[in-house]
């Protein structure tokens, strides 16, 4: 089999930033930064795929193995470990309820109580239940995980979020359900009566397709697929972002974010952070510890733009049980602010950490995890790490590629192991007396080098401007894993100016997820996108199809 001729021409596109963007295929995070995990042996740590440290003193932990077995250990306050009793344990205990299912989402309250959603949409709950926050209709402690089905029949839960003593669930069809403690209206039912079962949140959310949820201590927020944000519940510090400090018993839209498309929102104890699809960061609510990052300790009742002098933000982090905030930028810089090891940091501070999770391990009080951490890695990663230093090494290589007059030194065995394309090529057409130099003319040197380096390291170290070319290569070589990474890079580099060009590329390379992302971005910024040069340079057929699809989405309604 010969090298496949690419189906597309190589495209170079100047994106918003040319800073290198390193995205691992699967993030490998070090749980040993949480001292609780020193209780596990090296063998036990090697089995961990997902983990969460929680509790009022960060003394409880749950982890899921590569075999989808669930283990818990720690203090076990309010029977939050789900072991059937209230006994603490330094030895991991296995919970048998999951039965091989994968965990899609996990969250915890202050009691604590725990919610867990499986990848097939089932919802389990256990732990503190004094306010019916488990959703099983009682206030009895949940000693063991129970399946929650009330008002969720034929619904698949994809995300869960816990406040102090209330709970929320987001279903696959975009509906939000809430239950538990309701003293401030955090259930969104229009009253302050506690809610014993999951109840659909309606009001302003009726007919909306929610894409994300987050809880403060006694407040609730929902993100809608069009980028709008809604909040309800306690608002004494302005954590709903609606311009006043009055509690809201039903969802209220954060009007100050009108015209912005929010793609991530997180809640701290009494503050919120929201990230737009342009990488802009907004904060509002309580600011006693500087957790808004404004340079002062004054509360803000409406969203305020922060980190305006920094590069594009790609991730924000907060947790309802802490007053700490964190953010990660496009080049991988990690900032923290708010309450950090007892200090009040009022402006985002650049750290030497590599991810936002480490901020909470090292500086939050309590040092809980702000999300379910993933430590997934494929079996070949150890081999890739061992070979990392040998990539492009003339001393050990037995093959080289010539691209743009430059050589890239590789090992045939590695290429055959890691890539079906090369395996087939070497098996069918390669003989020992052939010249061991392969000429590449259809891709640029940075693109092809990045592709080969990916085969060694499982990471992509490439500036966003070359991502289109790498997507072209990944499509031609049927490298779906690499294709997904390219789409991540392109998504993080999207701007009004290049959105339509990216949409065209996504259609051309059959990248459906990227196509939908770019289409939504174009719709959310329709007026400005249609004024760009890229919009008017596309062929008529695509323009007609875009207008037709946008019309069906209601983009042209008054």
Coordinates of C-alpha atoms in Angstrom, one line a residue:
X1 CA 0.0 0.0 0.0
X2 CA 1.4 3.4 -1.0
X3 CA 1.1 6.6 0.9
X4 CA -2.4 7.8 0.5
X5 CA -2.8 10.9 -1.6
X6 CA -4.7 13.5 0.6
X7 CA -8.1 14.4 -0.5
X8 CA -7.7 18.0 0.3
X9 CA -5.2 20.8 -0.2
X10 CA -3.2 22.0 2.8
X11 CA -4.6 25.2 4.4
X12 CA -2.8 27.7 6.6
X13 CA -5.0 29.9 8.7
X14 CA -3.8 32.7 11.0
X15 CA -5.8 32.3 14.2
X16 CA -6.1 34.7 17.2
X17 CA -2.9 33.5 18.8
X18 CA 0.2 31.8 17.4
X19 CA 1.3 30.6 20.9
X20 CA 1.9 26.8 21.0
X21 CA -1.1 24.9 22.4
X22 CA -0.2 21.6 24.1
X23 CA -3.2 19.3 24.5
X24 CA -2.7 15.8 25.8
X25 CA -5.1 13.3 24.3
X26 CA -6.0 12.2 27.8
X27 CA -5.0 14.3 30.8
X28 CA -2.8 12.4 33.2
X29 CA -3.1 14.0 36.6
X30 CA -1.2 13.3 39.8
X31 CA -3.5 12.4 42.7
X32 CA -0.5 12.2 45.0
X33 CA -0.8 16.0 45.5
X34 CA -3.8 15.1 47.7
X35 CA -2.2 13.6 50.9
X36 CA -5.2 11.3 51.4
X37 CA -4.0 9.2 48.4
X38 CA -0.7 8.4 50.2
X39 CA -2.9 5.7 52.0
X40 CA -2.9 3.8 48.7
X41 CA -0.2 1.5 47.5
X42 CA 1.6 2.0 44.2
X43 CA -0.3 -1.0 42.8
X44 CA -3.6 0.6 43.9
X45 CA -2.7 4.0 42.5
X46 CA -1.9 2.4 39.1
X47 CA -5.5 1.2 38.9
X48 CA -7.1 4.6 39.4
X49 CA -8.9 6.1 36.4
X50 CA -11.1 8.8 38.1
X51 CA -11.0 10.3 41.5
X52 CA -12.6 12.9 43.8
X53 CA -11.5 14.2 47.2
X54 CA -14.4 15.8 49.1
X55 CA -15.8 16.6 52.5
X56 CA -15.8 19.5 54.9
X57 CA -12.1 18.8 55.8
X58 CA -11.2 17.1 52.5
X59 CA -10.9 13.8 54.3
X60 CA -13.1 11.6 52.1
X61 CA -12.2 10.1 48.7
X62 CA -13.8 8.1 46.0
X63 CA -12.0 6.6 43.0
X64 CA -13.0 4.5 40.0
X65 CA -10.6 2.0 38.5
X66 CA -9.9 1.1 34.9
X67 CA -12.2 -1.8 35.4
X68 CA -15.0 0.5 36.5
X69 CA -14.9 -0.7 40.1
X70 CA -15.7 2.0 42.8
X71 CA -13.7 2.3 46.0
X72 CA -14.0 4.7 48.9
X73 CA -12.0 5.6 52.0
X74 CA -11.7 8.3 54.6
X75 CA -13.5 9.8 57.5
X76 CA -17.1 8.9 56.4
X77 CA -18.9 11.9 57.8
X78 CA -22.7 11.4 57.5
X79 CA -22.1 8.0 55.9
X80 CA -20.9 9.9 52.8
X81 CA -18.7 6.9 51.7
X82 CA -21.8 4.8 51.0
X83 CA -20.3 1.7 52.7
X84 CA -23.5 0.9 54.7
X85 CA -22.3 2.3 58.0
X86 CA -20.7 5.4 59.5
X87 CA -17.3 3.9 60.2
X88 CA -14.2 5.6 58.9
X89 CA -11.6 3.6 56.9
X90 CA -8.0 4.0 55.8
X91 CA -8.3 0.9 53.6
X92 CA -10.3 1.4 50.4
X93 CA -13.7 -0.3 50.4
X94 CA -15.4 -1.5 47.3
X95 CA -18.9 -0.3 46.5
X96 CA -20.8 -2.9 44.3
X97 CA -23.6 -0.7 42.9
X98 CA -22.0 0.3 39.6
X99 CA -21.7 -3.2 38.2
X100 CA -19.3 -2.3 35.4
X101 CA -20.9 1.0 34.3
X102 CA -18.8 4.0 33.7
X103 CA -19.1 7.2 35.7
X104 CA -20.1 10.3 33.7
X105 CA -20.5 12.9 36.4
X106 CA -20.0 13.2 40.2
X107 CA -20.7 15.9 42.7
X108 CA -20.8 16.4 46.5
X109 CA -22.5 18.6 49.0
X110 CA -21.5 20.0 52.4
X111 CA -23.2 17.3 54.5
X112 CA -21.7 15.7 52.6
X113 CA -24.0 14.0 50.2
X114 CA -22.9 12.5 46.9
X115 CA -24.6 12.3 43.5
X116 CA -23.2 10.1 40.7
X117 CA -24.5 9.7 37.1
X118 CA -23.5 6.8 35.0
X119 CA -22.7 6.9 31.3
X120 CA -26.1 5.3 30.5
X121 CA -28.0 8.1 32.4
X122 CA -28.7 6.5 35.8
X123 CA -28.6 8.6 38.9
X124 CA -27.3 7.3 42.3
X125 CA -27.2 9.2 45.6
X126 CA -26.0 8.6 49.2
X127 CA -24.8 10.4 52.3
X128 CA -26.4 13.2 54.3
X129 CA -30.1 13.5 53.7
X130 CA -31.4 15.9 56.4
X131 CA -33.1 18.1 53.7
X132 CA -34.1 15.3 51.2
X133 CA -31.1 16.2 49.1
X134 CA -30.8 12.6 48.0
X135 CA -34.2 12.8 46.2
X136 CA -35.6 9.6 47.5
X137 CA -38.5 11.2 49.3
X138 CA -37.2 10.7 52.9
X139 CA -34.8 12.5 55.3
X140 CA -33.2 9.3 56.4
X141 CA -29.4 9.1 56.0
X142 CA -28.3 7.3 52.8
X143 CA -25.9 4.7 54.1
X144 CA -25.5 3.1 50.7
X145 CA -26.0 4.3 47.1
X146 CA -29.6 4.3 45.9
X147 CA -31.0 4.6 42.4
X148 CA -33.0 7.8 42.1
X149 CA -35.9 7.5 39.7
X150 CA -38.7 9.7 40.9
X151 CA -39.8 12.1 38.1
X152 CA -36.8 10.9 36.1
X153 CA -38.5 8.0 34.3
X154 CA -37.3 7.7 30.7
X155 CA -34.8 10.5 31.4
X156 CA -31.0 10.1 31.1
X157 CA -29.0 12.2 33.5
X158 CA -25.7 13.4 32.0
X159 CA -24.5 15.8 34.7
X160 CA -25.0 16.4 38.4
X161 CA -24.2 19.3 40.7
X162 CA -24.6 19.7 44.5
X163 CA -24.9 22.8 46.6
X164 CA -24.5 22.7 50.4
X165 CA -27.7 20.7 50.9
X166 CA -29.5 20.8 47.5
X167 CA -29.0 18.9 44.3
X168 CA -29.4 19.4 40.6
X169 CA -29.3 17.1 37.6
X170 CA -29.1 17.9 33.9
X171 CA -30.7 15.4 31.5
X172 CA -29.6 14.4 28.0
X173 CA -32.5 16.3 26.5
X174 CA -31.5 19.6 28.2
X175 CA -33.9 19.6 31.2
X176 CA -32.8 20.7 34.7
X177 CA -34.1 19.0 37.8
X178 CA -33.5 20.2 41.4
X179 CA -34.4 19.0 44.9
X180 CA -33.5 19.2 48.6
X181 CA -33.0 22.2 50.8
X182 CA -34.9 25.3 49.5
X183 CA -34.6 27.9 52.2
X184 CA -33.5 30.5 49.7
X185 CA -35.3 29.3 46.6
X186 CA -32.4 27.3 45.2
X187 CA -34.7 24.6 43.9
X188 CA -36.4 27.2 41.6
X189 CA -39.9 26.0 42.5
X190 CA -41.3 29.5 43.3
X191 CA -41.5 28.7 47.0
X192 CA -39.1 28.0 49.9
X193 CA -40.5 24.6 50.8
X194 CA -38.0 21.8 50.7
X195 CA -38.3 19.4 47.7
X196 CA -38.2 15.7 48.5
X197 CA -38.0 14.5 44.9
X198 CA -36.4 15.7 41.7
X199 CA -38.5 18.5 40.3
X200 CA -38.1 20.0 36.8
X201 CA -37.0 23.6 36.9
X202 CA -39.3 25.6 34.6
X203 CA -40.1 29.3 34.6
X204 CA -37.6 31.1 32.3
X205 CA -36.0 27.8 31.6
X206 CA -39.1 26.3 30.1
X207 CA -38.4 25.4 26.5
X208 CA -34.7 26.1 26.8
X209 CA -32.1 23.5 26.2
X210 CA -29.6 23.6 29.1
X211 CA -26.1 22.5 28.5
X212 CA -24.5 22.9 32.0
X213 CA -25.3 23.4 35.7
X214 CA -23.5 24.5 38.7
X215 CA -24.3 25.1 42.4
X216 CA -23.1 27.6 45.0
X217 CA -23.8 26.9 48.6
X218 CA -27.4 27.9 48.4
X219 CA -27.7 29.1 44.8
X220 CA -28.1 27.5 41.4
X221 CA -27.0 28.4 37.9
X222 CA -27.8 26.9 34.5
X223 CA -26.1 27.5 31.2
X224 CA -28.2 27.3 28.0
X225 CA -27.0 26.0 24.7
X226 CA -27.3 29.5 23.2
X227 CA -24.8 30.8 25.7
X228 CA -27.4 32.4 28.1
X229 CA -27.0 32.0 31.9
X230 CA -29.8 31.7 34.4
X231 CA -29.6 31.8 38.2
X232 CA -31.9 31.3 41.2
X233 CA -31.7 30.9 45.0
X234 CA -29.7 32.9 47.5
X235 CA -28.4 36.2 46.2
X236 CA -27.2 38.1 49.3
X237 CA -23.7 38.7 47.8
X238 CA -24.9 39.1 44.2
X239 CA -23.9 35.6 43.2
X240 CA -26.8 35.4 40.7
X241 CA -25.3 38.3 38.8
X242 CA -28.6 40.0 38.2
X243 CA -27.7 43.5 39.5
X244 CA -29.3 43.3 42.9
X245 CA -28.9 41.2 46.1
X246 CA -32.5 39.8 46.4
X247 CA -33.1 36.1 46.5
X248 CA -34.8 34.6 43.4
X249 CA -37.3 31.7 43.8
X250 CA -37.4 31.0 40.1
X251 CA -34.7 31.2 37.3
X252 CA -33.7 34.7 36.3
X253 CA -31.5 35.5 33.3
X254 CA -28.2 37.2 33.8
X255 CA -29.0 40.1 31.6
X256 CA -25.6 41.7 31.9
X257 CA -24.2 38.9 29.8
X258 CA -26.5 39.7 26.9
X259 CA -24.7 39.4 23.6
X260 CA -22.0 37.1 25.0
X261 CA -22.0 33.3 24.4
X262 CA -20.9 31.6 27.7
X263 CA -19.4 28.2 27.3
X264 CA -18.4 27.4 30.9
X265 CA -19.7 28.5 34.2
X266 CA -18.5 27.5 37.7
X267 CA -19.6 28.5 41.2
X268 CA -17.6 29.0 44.4
X269 CA -19.1 29.3 47.9
X270 CA -20.7 32.7 47.0
X271 CA -19.3 33.7 43.7
X272 CA -19.4 32.7 40.0
X273 CA -17.0 32.7 37.1
X274 CA -18.1 32.6 33.5
X275 CA -16.0 32.0 30.4
X276 CA -17.2 33.2 26.9
X277 CA -16.5 31.4 23.6
X278 CA -14.0 34.1 22.9
X279 CA -12.0 33.3 26.0
X280 CA -13.1 36.3 28.0
X281 CA -13.6 35.7 31.8
X282 CA -16.3 37.4 33.9
X283 CA -16.8 37.2 37.7
X284 CA -19.5 38.3 40.1
X285 CA -20.8 37.7 43.7
X286 CA -19.0 37.5 47.0
X287 CA -15.4 38.9 47.1
X288 CA -14.4 38.8 50.8
X289 CA -11.2 36.9 49.9
X290 CA -10.6 38.5 46.5
X291 CA -12.1 35.5 44.8
X292 CA -13.5 37.7 41.9
X293 CA -9.9 38.8 41.0
X294 CA -10.8 42.4 40.6
X295 CA -8.0 43.8 42.7
X296 CA -10.4 44.7 45.6
X297 CA -12.6 42.9 48.1
X298 CA -15.8 44.6 47.1
X299 CA -18.8 42.3 46.1
X300 CA -20.1 42.7 42.6
X301 CA -23.8 42.3 41.8
X302 CA -23.2 42.1 38.1
X303 CA -20.6 40.3 36.0
X304 CA -17.2 42.2 35.7
X305 CA -14.6 41.4 33.1
X306 CA -11.3 40.2 34.7
X307 CA -7.9 39.0 33.3
X308 CA -8.5 41.4 30.4
X309 CA -4.7 41.9 30.1
X310 CA -4.0 38.2 29.9
X311 CA -4.1 35.9 27.0
X312 CA -7.2 33.8 26.0
X313 CA -8.6 31.8 28.9
X314 CA -9.6 28.2 28.1
X315 CA -10.8 26.9 31.5
X316 CA -12.0 28.3 34.8
X317 CA -12.4 26.5 38.2
X318 CA -14.3 27.1 41.4
X319 CA -16.0 24.9 44.0
X320 CA -19.0 25.6 46.2
X321 CA -17.1 24.6 49.4
X322 CA -14.2 27.0 48.8
X323 CA -13.5 30.7 48.1
X324 CA -10.7 29.9 45.6
X325 CA -10.7 30.6 41.9
X326 CA -8.4 29.4 39.1
X327 CA -8.0 29.7 35.4
X328 CA -5.9 28.2 32.6
X329 CA -4.9 30.1 29.5
X330 CA -4.3 29.1 26.0
X331 CA -0.6 28.5 26.4
X332 CA -1.1 26.5 29.6
X333 CA -0.5 29.1 32.2
X334 CA -2.4 28.5 35.4
X335 CA -3.6 31.5 37.6
X336 CA -5.2 31.4 41.0
X337 CA -6.8 34.0 43.3
X338 CA -9.1 34.3 46.3
X339 CA -8.5 32.4 49.5
X340 CA -5.2 30.5 49.0
X341 CA -3.7 28.8 52.0
X342 CA -5.3 31.5 54.3
X343 CA -4.1 34.4 52.2
X344 CA -6.4 36.7 50.2
X345 CA -5.1 37.1 46.7
X346 CA -7.2 39.8 45.0
X347 CA -5.7 39.6 41.5
X348 CA -5.1 36.5 39.4
X349 CA -1.6 35.2 40.3
X350 CA 0.5 33.2 37.9
X351 CA 1.6 29.9 39.3
X352 CA 4.1 27.3 38.3
X353 CA 1.3 24.6 38.3
X354 CA 0.2 22.7 35.2
X355 CA -3.5 22.5 35.7
X356 CA -6.4 24.0 37.7
X357 CA -6.8 20.9 39.8
X358 CA -3.4 21.4 41.4
X359 CA -4.5 24.8 42.6
X360 CA -7.2 23.2 44.8
X361 CA -4.8 20.4 45.9
X362 CA -2.1 22.8 47.0
X363 CA -3.9 26.1 48.0
X364 CA -7.7 25.6 48.6
X365 CA -9.3 25.4 52.0
X366 CA -10.5 22.6 52.3
X367 CA -8.2 21.0 49.7
X368 CA -11.0 19.3 47.8
X369 CA -11.3 18.5 44.1
X370 CA -13.4 21.0 42.2
X371 CA -14.4 18.3 39.7
X372 CA -14.1 14.6 39.1
X373 CA -10.5 14.2 38.0
X374 CA -9.7 11.9 35.2
X375 CA -6.4 10.0 35.0
X376 CA -7.3 8.0 31.9
X377 CA -4.4 6.7 29.9
X378 CA -4.1 4.1 27.2
X379 CA -1.8 1.1 27.6
X380 CA 0.7 2.4 25.1
X381 CA 1.3 5.7 27.0
X382 CA 4.2 4.1 29.0
X383 CA 5.9 3.1 25.8
X384 CA 5.4 6.5 24.3
X385 CA 6.9 8.2 27.4
X386 CA 9.9 5.9 27.2
X387 CA 10.4 6.7 23.5
X388 CA 9.7 10.5 23.9
X389 CA 13.4 11.4 24.1
X390 CA 14.1 9.3 21.0
X391 CA 11.8 11.1 18.7
X392 CA 13.6 12.8 15.8
X393 CA 16.9 11.3 17.0
X394 CA 19.4 10.5 14.2
X395 CA 21.4 8.2 16.5
X396 CA 18.7 5.6 16.8
X397 CA 16.4 6.2 13.9
X398 CA 16.2 3.8 11.0
X399 CA 14.0 6.0 8.7
X400 CA 13.6 9.7 7.9
X401 CA 11.0 11.9 6.3
X402 CA 12.0 14.8 4.1
X403 CA 9.6 17.7 4.4
X404 CA 10.3 21.2 3.1
X405 CA 14.0 20.3 2.8
X406 CA 14.2 19.2 6.5
X407 CA 14.6 15.7 7.9
X408 CA 12.5 14.1 10.6
X409 CA 14.1 11.0 12.1
X410 CA 11.8 8.2 13.2
X411 CA 11.7 4.4 13.9
X412 CA 9.8 2.1 11.6
X413 CA 8.8 -0.1 14.4
X414 CA 7.1 2.7 16.3
X415 CA 5.2 3.9 13.3
X416 CA 4.0 0.4 12.6
X417 CA 2.9 -0.1 16.2
X418 CA 1.2 3.3 16.4
X419 CA -0.4 3.9 13.0
X420 CA -2.4 1.6 10.7
X421 CA -1.5 3.7 7.8
X422 CA 2.3 3.0 8.2
X423 CA 1.7 -0.6 9.2
X424 CA -0.1 -1.3 5.9
X425 CA 2.4 0.7 3.9
X426 CA 5.5 -1.1 5.3
X427 CA 3.9 -4.5 5.0
X428 CA 2.9 -4.1 1.4
X429 CA 5.6 -2.1 -0.3
X430 CA 8.7 -1.8 1.8
X431 CA 11.9 -3.8 1.1
X432 CA 15.2 -3.7 2.9
X433 CA 17.1 -2.3 -0.1
X434 CA 14.8 0.7 -0.5
X435 CA 16.2 4.1 0.2
X436 CA 15.1 4.9 3.8
X437 CA 14.0 8.4 3.0
X438 CA 10.4 9.3 2.3
X439 CA 9.6 12.5 0.6
X440 CA 6.5 14.4 1.8
X441 CA 5.3 17.2 -0.5
X442 CA 1.6 17.7 0.4
X443 CA 2.0 18.9 4.0
X444 CA 4.2 21.5 5.7
X445 CA 7.1 20.6 8.0
X446 CA 5.4 21.8 11.2
X447 CA 2.3 19.8 10.4
X448 CA 4.0 16.6 9.5
X449 CA 6.5 16.8 12.4
X450 CA 3.6 17.4 14.8
X451 CA 1.9 14.3 13.4
X452 CA 4.9 12.1 13.8
X453 CA 5.6 13.5 17.3
X454 CA 2.0 12.6 18.2
X455 CA 2.7 9.0 17.4
X456 CA 5.5 9.0 19.9
X457 CA 4.1 11.2 22.7
X458 CA 0.3 11.1 22.3
X459 CA 0.3 14.9 22.6
X460 CA 0.0 17.7 20.0
X461 CA 2.5 20.6 20.3
X462 CA 1.4 22.8 17.5
X463 CA 0.4 26.5 17.1
X464 CA -3.3 26.9 16.3
X465 CA -2.4 28.4 12.9
X466 CA -1.3 24.9 11.7
X467 CA -4.3 23.1 13.1
X468 CA -6.2 23.1 9.8
X469 CA -3.3 21.4 8.0
X470 CA -3.1 18.8 10.8
X471 CA -6.8 18.2 10.6
X472 CA -6.4 17.6 6.8
X473 CA -3.6 15.1 7.5
X474 CA -5.6 13.3 10.3
X475 CA -8.6 13.0 8.0
X476 CA -6.5 11.7 5.1
X477 CA -4.7 9.1 7.3
X478 CA -7.9 8.1 9.1
X479 CA -6.4 9.1 12.5
X480 CA -9.7 9.8 14.3
X481 CA -7.9 10.4 17.7
X482 CA -5.7 13.0 16.2
X483 CA -8.6 14.5 14.4
X484 CA -10.4 15.1 17.7
X485 CA -7.3 16.8 19.1
X486 CA -7.1 19.1 16.0
X487 CA -10.7 20.0 16.5
X488 CA -10.0 21.0 20.2
X489 CA -7.2 23.3 19.0
X490 CA -9.3 24.9 16.3
X491 CA -12.2 25.4 18.7
X492 CA -9.9 27.3 21.1
X493 CA -8.7 29.4 18.3
X494 CA -12.0 30.4 16.8
X495 CA -12.7 34.1 16.3
X496 CA -15.3 36.2 14.5
X497 CA -12.9 36.8 11.7
X498 CA -12.0 33.1 11.0
X499 CA -15.2 31.4 12.1
X500 CA -16.7 30.9 8.7
X501 CA -13.4 29.7 7.3
X502 CA -13.3 27.1 10.1
X503 CA -16.8 26.1 9.4
X504 CA -15.9 25.6 5.7
X505 CA -12.9 23.4 6.7
X506 CA -15.0 21.4 9.2
X507 CA -17.5 20.6 6.4
X508 CA -14.8 19.8 4.0
X509 CA -13.1 17.4 6.4
X510 CA -16.3 15.7 7.6
X511 CA -15.7 16.9 11.2
X512 CA -19.3 16.9 12.4
X513 CA -18.6 18.0 16.0
X514 CA -16.4 20.9 14.9
X515 CA -18.9 21.8 12.2
X516 CA -21.7 22.1 14.8
X517 CA -19.4 24.1 17.1
X518 CA -18.5 26.5 14.3
X519 CA -22.0 26.8 13.1
X520 CA -23.3 27.7 16.6
X521 CA -20.5 30.3 17.0
X522 CA -21.4 31.9 13.6
X523 CA -25.1 32.0 14.7
X524 CA -24.2 33.5 18.1
X525 CA -22.2 36.2 16.4
X526 CA -24.2 36.3 13.1
X527 CA -24.0 40.1 12.5
X528 CA -20.3 40.4 12.8
X529 CA -19.5 37.1 11.0
X530 CA -21.5 38.2 8.0
X531 CA -19.4 41.3 7.8
X532 CA -16.1 39.4 7.5
X533 CA -14.2 38.8 4.3
X534 CA -14.3 35.0 4.9
X535 CA -18.1 35.0 4.8
X536 CA -18.3 36.4 1.3
X537 CA -15.5 34.3 -0.1
X538 CA -17.2 31.0 0.2
X539 CA -18.9 29.3 -2.7
X540 CA -22.6 30.0 -3.3
X541 CA -23.8 26.4 -2.5
X542 CA -22.3 26.5 1.0
X543 CA -23.6 30.0 1.6
X544 CA -27.1 28.9 0.6
X545 CA -26.9 25.9 2.9
X546 CA -25.7 28.0 5.8
X547 CA -28.5 30.5 5.3
X548 CA -31.1 27.7 5.1
X549 CA -29.8 26.0 8.2
X550 CA -29.6 29.3 10.1
X551 CA -33.2 30.1 9.1
X552 CA -34.4 26.7 10.5
X553 CA -32.6 27.6 13.7
X554 CA -34.6 30.8 14.0
X555 CA -31.5 33.1 13.5
X556 CA -33.5 35.6 11.4
X557 CA -36.5 36.0 13.6
X558 CA -37.2 39.5 14.9

